[in-house]
Short mmCIF file of C-alpha atoms in Angstrom, two decimals:
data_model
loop_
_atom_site.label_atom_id
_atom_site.label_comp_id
_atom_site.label_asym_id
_atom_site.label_seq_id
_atom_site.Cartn_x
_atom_site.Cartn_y
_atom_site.Cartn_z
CA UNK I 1 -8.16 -4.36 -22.89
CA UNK I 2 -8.56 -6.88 -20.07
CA UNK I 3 -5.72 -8.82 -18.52
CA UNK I 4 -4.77 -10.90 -15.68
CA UNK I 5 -3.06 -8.35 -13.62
CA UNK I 6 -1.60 -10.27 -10.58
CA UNK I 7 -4.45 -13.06 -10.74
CA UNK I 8 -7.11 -10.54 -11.02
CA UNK I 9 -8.98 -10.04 -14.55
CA UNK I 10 -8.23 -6.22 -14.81
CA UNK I 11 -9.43 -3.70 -17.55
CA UNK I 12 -6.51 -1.75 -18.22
CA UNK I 13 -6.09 1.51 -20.76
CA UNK I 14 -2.57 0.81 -21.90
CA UNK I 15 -0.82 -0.71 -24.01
CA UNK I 16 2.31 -1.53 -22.67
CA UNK I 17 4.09 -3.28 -19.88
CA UNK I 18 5.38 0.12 -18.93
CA UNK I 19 2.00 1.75 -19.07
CA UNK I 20 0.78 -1.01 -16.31
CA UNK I 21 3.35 -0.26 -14.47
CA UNK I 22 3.18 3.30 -13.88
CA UNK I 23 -0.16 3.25 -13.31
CA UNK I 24 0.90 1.10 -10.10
CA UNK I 25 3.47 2.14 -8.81
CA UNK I 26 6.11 5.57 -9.18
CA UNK I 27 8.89 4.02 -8.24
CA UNK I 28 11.59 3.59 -10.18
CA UNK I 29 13.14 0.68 -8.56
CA UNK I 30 12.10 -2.61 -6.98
CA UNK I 31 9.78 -3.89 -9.40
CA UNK I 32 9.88 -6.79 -11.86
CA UNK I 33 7.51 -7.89 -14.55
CA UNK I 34 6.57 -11.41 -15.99
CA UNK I 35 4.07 -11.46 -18.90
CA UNK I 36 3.10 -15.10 -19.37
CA UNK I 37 5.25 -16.50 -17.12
CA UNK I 38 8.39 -15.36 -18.91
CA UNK I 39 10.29 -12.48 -17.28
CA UNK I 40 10.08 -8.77 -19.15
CA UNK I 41 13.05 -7.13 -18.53
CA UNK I 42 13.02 -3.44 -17.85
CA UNK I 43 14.41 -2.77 -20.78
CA UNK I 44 11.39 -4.72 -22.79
CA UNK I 45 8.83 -3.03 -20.75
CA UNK I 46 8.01 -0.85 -24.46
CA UNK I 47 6.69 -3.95 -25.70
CA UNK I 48 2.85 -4.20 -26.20
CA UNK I 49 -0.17 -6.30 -24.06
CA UNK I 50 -2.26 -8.90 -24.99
CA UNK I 51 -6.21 -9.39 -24.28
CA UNK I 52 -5.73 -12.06 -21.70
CA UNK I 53 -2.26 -11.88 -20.85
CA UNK I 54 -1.52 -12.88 -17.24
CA UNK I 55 0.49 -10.20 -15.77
CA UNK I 56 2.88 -10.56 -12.59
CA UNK I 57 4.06 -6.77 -11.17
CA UNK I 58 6.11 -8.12 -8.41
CA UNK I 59 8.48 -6.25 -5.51
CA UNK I 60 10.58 -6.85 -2.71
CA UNK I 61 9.10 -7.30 0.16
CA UNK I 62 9.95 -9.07 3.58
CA UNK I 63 11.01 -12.28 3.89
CA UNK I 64 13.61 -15.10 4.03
CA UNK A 1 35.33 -6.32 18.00
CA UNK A 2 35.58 -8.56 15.19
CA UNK A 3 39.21 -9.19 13.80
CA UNK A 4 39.67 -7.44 10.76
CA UNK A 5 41.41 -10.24 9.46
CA UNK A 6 39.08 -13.06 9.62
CA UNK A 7 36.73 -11.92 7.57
CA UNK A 8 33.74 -13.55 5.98
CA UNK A 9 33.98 -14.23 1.58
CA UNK A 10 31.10 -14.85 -0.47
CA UNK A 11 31.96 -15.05 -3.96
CA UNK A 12 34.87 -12.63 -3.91
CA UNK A 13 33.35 -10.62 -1.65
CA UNK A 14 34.25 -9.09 2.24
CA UNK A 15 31.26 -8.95 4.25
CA UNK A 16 31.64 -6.84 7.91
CA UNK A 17 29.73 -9.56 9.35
CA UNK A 18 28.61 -12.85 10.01
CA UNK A 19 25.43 -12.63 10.76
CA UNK A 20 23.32 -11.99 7.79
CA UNK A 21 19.62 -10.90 8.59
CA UNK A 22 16.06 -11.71 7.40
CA UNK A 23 13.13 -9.81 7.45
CA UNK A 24 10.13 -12.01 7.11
CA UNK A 25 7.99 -11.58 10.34
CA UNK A 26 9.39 -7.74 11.26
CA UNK A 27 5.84 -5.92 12.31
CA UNK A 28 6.98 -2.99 10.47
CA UNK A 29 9.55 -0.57 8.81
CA UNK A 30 10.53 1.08 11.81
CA UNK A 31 11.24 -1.74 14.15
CA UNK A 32 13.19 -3.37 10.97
CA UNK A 33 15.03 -0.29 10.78
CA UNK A 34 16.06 -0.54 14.46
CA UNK A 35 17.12 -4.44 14.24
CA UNK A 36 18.95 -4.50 11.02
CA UNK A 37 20.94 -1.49 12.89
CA UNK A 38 21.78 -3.01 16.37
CA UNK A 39 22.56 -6.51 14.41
CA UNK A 40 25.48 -4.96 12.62
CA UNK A 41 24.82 -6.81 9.47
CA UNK A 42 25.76 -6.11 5.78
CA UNK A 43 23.42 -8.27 4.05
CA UNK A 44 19.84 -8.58 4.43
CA UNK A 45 17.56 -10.95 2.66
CA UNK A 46 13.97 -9.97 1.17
CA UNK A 47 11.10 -11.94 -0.57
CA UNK A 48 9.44 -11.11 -4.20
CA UNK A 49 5.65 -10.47 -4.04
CA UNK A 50 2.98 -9.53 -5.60
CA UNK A 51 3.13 -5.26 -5.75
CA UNK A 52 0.29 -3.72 -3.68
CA UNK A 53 -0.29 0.02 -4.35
CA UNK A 54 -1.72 0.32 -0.81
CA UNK A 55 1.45 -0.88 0.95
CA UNK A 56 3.12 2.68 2.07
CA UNK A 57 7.22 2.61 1.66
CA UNK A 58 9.82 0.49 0.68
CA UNK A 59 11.66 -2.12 2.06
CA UNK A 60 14.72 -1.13 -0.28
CA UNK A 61 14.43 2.07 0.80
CA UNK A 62 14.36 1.13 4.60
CA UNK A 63 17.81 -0.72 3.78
CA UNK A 64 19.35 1.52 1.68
CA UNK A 65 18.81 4.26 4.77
CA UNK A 66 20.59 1.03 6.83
CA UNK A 67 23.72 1.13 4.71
CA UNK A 68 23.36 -2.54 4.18
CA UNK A 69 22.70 -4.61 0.77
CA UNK A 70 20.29 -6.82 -0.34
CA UNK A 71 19.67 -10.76 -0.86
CA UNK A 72 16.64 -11.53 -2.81
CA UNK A 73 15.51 -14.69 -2.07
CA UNK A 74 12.93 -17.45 -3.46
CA UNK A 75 10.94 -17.94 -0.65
CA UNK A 76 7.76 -20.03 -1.77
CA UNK A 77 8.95 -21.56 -4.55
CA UNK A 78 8.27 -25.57 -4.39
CA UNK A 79 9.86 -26.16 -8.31
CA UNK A 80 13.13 -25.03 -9.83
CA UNK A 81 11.29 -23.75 -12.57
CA UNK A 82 9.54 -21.53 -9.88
CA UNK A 83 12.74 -20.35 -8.36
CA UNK A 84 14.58 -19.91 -11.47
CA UNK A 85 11.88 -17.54 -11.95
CA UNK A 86 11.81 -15.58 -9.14
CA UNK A 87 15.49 -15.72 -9.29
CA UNK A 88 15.48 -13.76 -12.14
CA UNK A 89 12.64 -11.21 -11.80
CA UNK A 90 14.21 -10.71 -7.93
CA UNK A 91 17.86 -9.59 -10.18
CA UNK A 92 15.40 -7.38 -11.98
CA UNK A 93 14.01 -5.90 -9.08
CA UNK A 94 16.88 -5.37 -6.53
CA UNK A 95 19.91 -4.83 -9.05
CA UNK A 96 21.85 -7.91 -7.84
CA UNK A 97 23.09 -11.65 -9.18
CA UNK A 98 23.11 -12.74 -5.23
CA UNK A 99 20.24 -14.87 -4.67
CA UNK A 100 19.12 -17.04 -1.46
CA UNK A 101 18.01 -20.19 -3.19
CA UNK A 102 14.84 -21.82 -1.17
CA UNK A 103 13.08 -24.82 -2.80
CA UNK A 104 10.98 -26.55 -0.26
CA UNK A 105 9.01 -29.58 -1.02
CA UNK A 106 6.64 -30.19 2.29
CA UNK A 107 4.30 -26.99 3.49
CA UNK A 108 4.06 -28.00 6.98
CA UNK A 109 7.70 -28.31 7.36
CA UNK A 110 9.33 -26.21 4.54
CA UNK A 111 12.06 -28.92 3.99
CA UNK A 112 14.21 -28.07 1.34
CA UNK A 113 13.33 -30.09 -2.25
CA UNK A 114 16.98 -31.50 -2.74
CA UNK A 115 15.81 -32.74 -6.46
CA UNK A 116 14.28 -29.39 -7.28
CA UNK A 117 17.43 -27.26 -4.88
CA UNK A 118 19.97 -29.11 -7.01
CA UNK A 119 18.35 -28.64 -10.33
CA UNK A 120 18.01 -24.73 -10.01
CA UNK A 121 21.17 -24.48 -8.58
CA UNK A 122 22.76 -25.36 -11.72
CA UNK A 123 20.51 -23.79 -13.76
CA UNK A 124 21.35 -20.58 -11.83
CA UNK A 125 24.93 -21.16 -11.79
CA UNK A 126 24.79 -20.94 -15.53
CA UNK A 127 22.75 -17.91 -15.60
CA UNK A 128 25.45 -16.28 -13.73
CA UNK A 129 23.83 -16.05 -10.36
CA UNK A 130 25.49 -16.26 -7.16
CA UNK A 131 23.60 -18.48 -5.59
CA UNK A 132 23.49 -19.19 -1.86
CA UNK A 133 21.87 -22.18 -1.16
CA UNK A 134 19.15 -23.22 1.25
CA UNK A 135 19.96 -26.95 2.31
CA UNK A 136 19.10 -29.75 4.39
CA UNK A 137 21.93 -31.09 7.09
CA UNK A 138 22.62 -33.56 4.61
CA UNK A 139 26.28 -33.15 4.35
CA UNK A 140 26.23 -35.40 0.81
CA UNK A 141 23.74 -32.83 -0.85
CA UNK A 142 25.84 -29.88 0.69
CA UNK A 143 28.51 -31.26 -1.45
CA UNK A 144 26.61 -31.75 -4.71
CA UNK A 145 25.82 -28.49 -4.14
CA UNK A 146 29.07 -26.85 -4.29
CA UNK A 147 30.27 -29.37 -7.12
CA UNK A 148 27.04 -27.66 -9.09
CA UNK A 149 28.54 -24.02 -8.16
CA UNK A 150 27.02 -22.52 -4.59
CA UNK A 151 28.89 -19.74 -3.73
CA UNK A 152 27.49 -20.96 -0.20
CA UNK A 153 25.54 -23.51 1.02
CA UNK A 154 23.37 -22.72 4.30
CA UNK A 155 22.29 -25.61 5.61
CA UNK A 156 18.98 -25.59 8.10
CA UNK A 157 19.85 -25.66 12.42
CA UNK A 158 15.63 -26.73 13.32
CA UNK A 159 13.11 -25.99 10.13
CA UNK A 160 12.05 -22.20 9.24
CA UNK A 161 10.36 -20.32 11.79
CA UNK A 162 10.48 -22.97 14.76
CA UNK A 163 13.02 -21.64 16.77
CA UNK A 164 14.07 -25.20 17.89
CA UNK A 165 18.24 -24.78 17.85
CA UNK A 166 20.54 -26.71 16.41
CA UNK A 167 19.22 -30.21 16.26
CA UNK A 168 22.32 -32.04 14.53
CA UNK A 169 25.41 -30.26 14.98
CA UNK A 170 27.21 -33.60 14.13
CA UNK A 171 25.80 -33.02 10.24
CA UNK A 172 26.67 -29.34 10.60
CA UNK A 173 30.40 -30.32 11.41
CA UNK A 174 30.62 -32.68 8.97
CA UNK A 175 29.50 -30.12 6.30
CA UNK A 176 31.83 -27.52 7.10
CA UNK A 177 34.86 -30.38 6.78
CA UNK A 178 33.68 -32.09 3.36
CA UNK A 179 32.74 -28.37 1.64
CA UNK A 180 35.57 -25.58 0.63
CA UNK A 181 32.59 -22.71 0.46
CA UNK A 182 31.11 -20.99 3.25
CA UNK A 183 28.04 -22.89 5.48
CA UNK A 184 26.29 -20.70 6.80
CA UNK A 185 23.45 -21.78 9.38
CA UNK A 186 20.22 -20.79 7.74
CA UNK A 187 16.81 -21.25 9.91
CA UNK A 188 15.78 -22.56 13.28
CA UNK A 189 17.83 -20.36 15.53
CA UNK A 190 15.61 -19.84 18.20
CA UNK A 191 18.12 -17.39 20.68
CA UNK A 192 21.49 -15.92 20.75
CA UNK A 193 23.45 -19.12 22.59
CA UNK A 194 22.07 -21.18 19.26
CA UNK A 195 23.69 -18.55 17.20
CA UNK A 196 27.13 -18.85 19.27
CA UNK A 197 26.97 -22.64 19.19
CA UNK A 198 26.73 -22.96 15.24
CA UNK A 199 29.52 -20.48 14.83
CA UNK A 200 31.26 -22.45 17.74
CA UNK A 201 31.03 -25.21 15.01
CA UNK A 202 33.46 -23.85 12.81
CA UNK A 203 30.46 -22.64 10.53
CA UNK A 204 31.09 -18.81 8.96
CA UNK A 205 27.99 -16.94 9.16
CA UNK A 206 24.57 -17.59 10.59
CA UNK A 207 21.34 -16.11 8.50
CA UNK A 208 18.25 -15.81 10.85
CA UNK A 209 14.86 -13.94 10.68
CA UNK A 210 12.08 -15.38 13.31
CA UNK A 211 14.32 -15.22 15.82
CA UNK A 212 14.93 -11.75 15.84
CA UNK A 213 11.67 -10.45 13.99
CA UNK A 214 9.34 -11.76 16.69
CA UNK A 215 10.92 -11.53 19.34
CA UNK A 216 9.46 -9.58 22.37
CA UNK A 217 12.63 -6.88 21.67
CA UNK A 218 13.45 -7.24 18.24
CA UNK A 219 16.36 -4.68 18.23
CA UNK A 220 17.85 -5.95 21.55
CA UNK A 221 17.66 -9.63 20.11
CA UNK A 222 19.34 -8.19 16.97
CA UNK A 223 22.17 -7.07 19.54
CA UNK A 224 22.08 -10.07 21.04
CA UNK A 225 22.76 -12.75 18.28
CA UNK A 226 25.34 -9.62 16.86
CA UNK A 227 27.35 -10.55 20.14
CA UNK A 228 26.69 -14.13 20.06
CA UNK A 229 27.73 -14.86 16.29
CA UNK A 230 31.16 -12.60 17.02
CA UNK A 231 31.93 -14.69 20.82
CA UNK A 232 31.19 -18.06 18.99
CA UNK A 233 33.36 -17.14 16.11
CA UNK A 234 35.94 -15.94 18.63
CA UNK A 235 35.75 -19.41 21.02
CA UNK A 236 36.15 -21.03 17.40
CA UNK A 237 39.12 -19.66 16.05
CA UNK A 238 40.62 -19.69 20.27
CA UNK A 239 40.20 -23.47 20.26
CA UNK A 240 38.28 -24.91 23.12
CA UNK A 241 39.58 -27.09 25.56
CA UNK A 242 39.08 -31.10 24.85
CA UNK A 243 36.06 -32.80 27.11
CA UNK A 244 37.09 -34.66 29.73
CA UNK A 245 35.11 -37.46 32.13
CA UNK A 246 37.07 -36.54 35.14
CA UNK A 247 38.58 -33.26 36.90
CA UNK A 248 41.37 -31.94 36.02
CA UNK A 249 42.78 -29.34 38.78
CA UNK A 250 43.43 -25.75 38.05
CA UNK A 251 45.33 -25.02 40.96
CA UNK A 252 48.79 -27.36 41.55
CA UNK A 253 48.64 -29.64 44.31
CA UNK A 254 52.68 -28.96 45.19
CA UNK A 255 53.15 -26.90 48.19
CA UNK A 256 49.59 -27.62 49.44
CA UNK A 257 49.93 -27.34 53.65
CA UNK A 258 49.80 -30.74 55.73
CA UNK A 259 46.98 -29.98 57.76
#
């Protein structure tokens, strides 16, 4: 399936938020998800990807 | 040291310190590390960005190590839709309803948005956030504001990054009078006797970054403004002697010799 994955078209062989996820990243903390624009909480991250969805992983990084 | 009993409130709660610390610009974890330590801060803000599985570490781990928590902000946003946004997935990411509140509407200058500020403060307020908001010296939007819920309003000293001081510490007196939550003095600090004069002001915490970050000695700038925001809160709360055109003599004139 091919999503947006951080505003680059990405072939991805999962099926949920949580799959993309830990194929990025181990931690556990420090990451957030928005599907669409809308924010997935962590405890949505079971729910399953579209063909096209844009996909934000985000983290904390420095700033402010 | 700092009095125990003047102690800086946010929303309910103590912080050990007034001088709250950003990281943008720091060159790297270990440097950060060393800053956030010699500032003595308890609360230091990070950005939400894109994840990049190249990027080694954490910054939430490098803090955690520091002992000190984290303030998300929404650096970047230009809408309150945008912030509101970031607002939330930043809760998601770093565990906490504290959120710096940035909105700016100008790229050169990074000049807060006060339509866009005001409109995601409320919206944020309602979520449940405690928001601490990024402001102009506008001491009539610093107000609206707090009427829409800030748990703090910080308004600007120069604009981000510039290091130009405080350019209008009339507006940043008039703030602290005409709001009853903290003002903190967010952006445009440029060295520690900026720091001292804004807290000189009456104001109850300065947040700074640039400053500090790139500087030629980050961690001995970090000491620096650490001294300079506890000696201006100090000269504050001592009262300062009234200006005066002429001299006034220390030393009595009676018993002066006829020479």
């Amino acid at each position: 399936m091919r999503v947006e994955l951080n505003g680059v078209p990405t072939d991805v062989d999962t099926e949920t938020v949580a799959g993309l996820v830990g194929g990025l990243t181990s931690a556990e903390r420090g990451v957030a998800v928005a599907v669409n624009g809308e924010v997935v909480p962590r405890s949505q991250w079971h729910r399953a990807l579209c063909t096209g969805d844009r996909v934000e992983v985000l983290t904390a990084s420095q700033g402010g | 040291m700092t009095d125990p009993t003047d102690t800086l409130v946010i929303a309910g709660r103590e912080l050990g310190s007034r001088l709250i610390l950003g990281t943008g610009g720091a060159t790297g974890h270990t440097v950060l590390r060393d800053a956030v330590t010699a500032s003595g801060t308890d609360l230091v803000t990070v950005a939400m960005r894109r994840l990049d599985p190249e990027t080694p570490g954490s910054i939430l781990d490098v803090l955690a190590d520091c002992g000190v928590s984290v303030l998300p902000n929404t650096a970047g946003c230009f809408t309150a839709r945008q912030a509101v946004r970031t607002a939330h997935l930043a809760a998601e990411a770093c565990d906490t309803r504290w959120i710096k509140l940035e909105v700016v509407g100008d790229e050169d200058t990074l000049l807060p948005d006060a339509v866009e500020l005001l409109a995601a403060t409320t919206d944020l307020v309602r979520d449940g956030f405690v928001v601490l908001a990024y402001t102009s010296d506008d001491p009539v939007l610093a107000m609206r504001l707090a009427d829409a819920g800030a748990a703090a309003v910080m308004p600007l000293a120069a604009p981000i990054g510039s290091g130009l001081g405080i350019r209008n510490p009339h507006n940043l007196a008039l703030i602290r009078e005409k709001v009853s939550v903290p003002v903190i003095c967010d952006a445009g600090i440029g060295t520690a006797s900026d720091a001292a004069v804004a807290m000189e002001l009456g104001l109850d915490a300065v947040l700074l970054a640039t400053a500090v970050t790139r500087a030629a000695d980050p961690p001995l700038m970090a000491a620096a403004m650490r001294d300079a925001v506890r000696a201006g809160r100090a000269a504050y709360r001592a009262g300062r002697i009234p200006r005066r055109r002429y001299a006034e003599a220390s030393t009595p004139f009676t018993g002066l010799a006829a020479l």
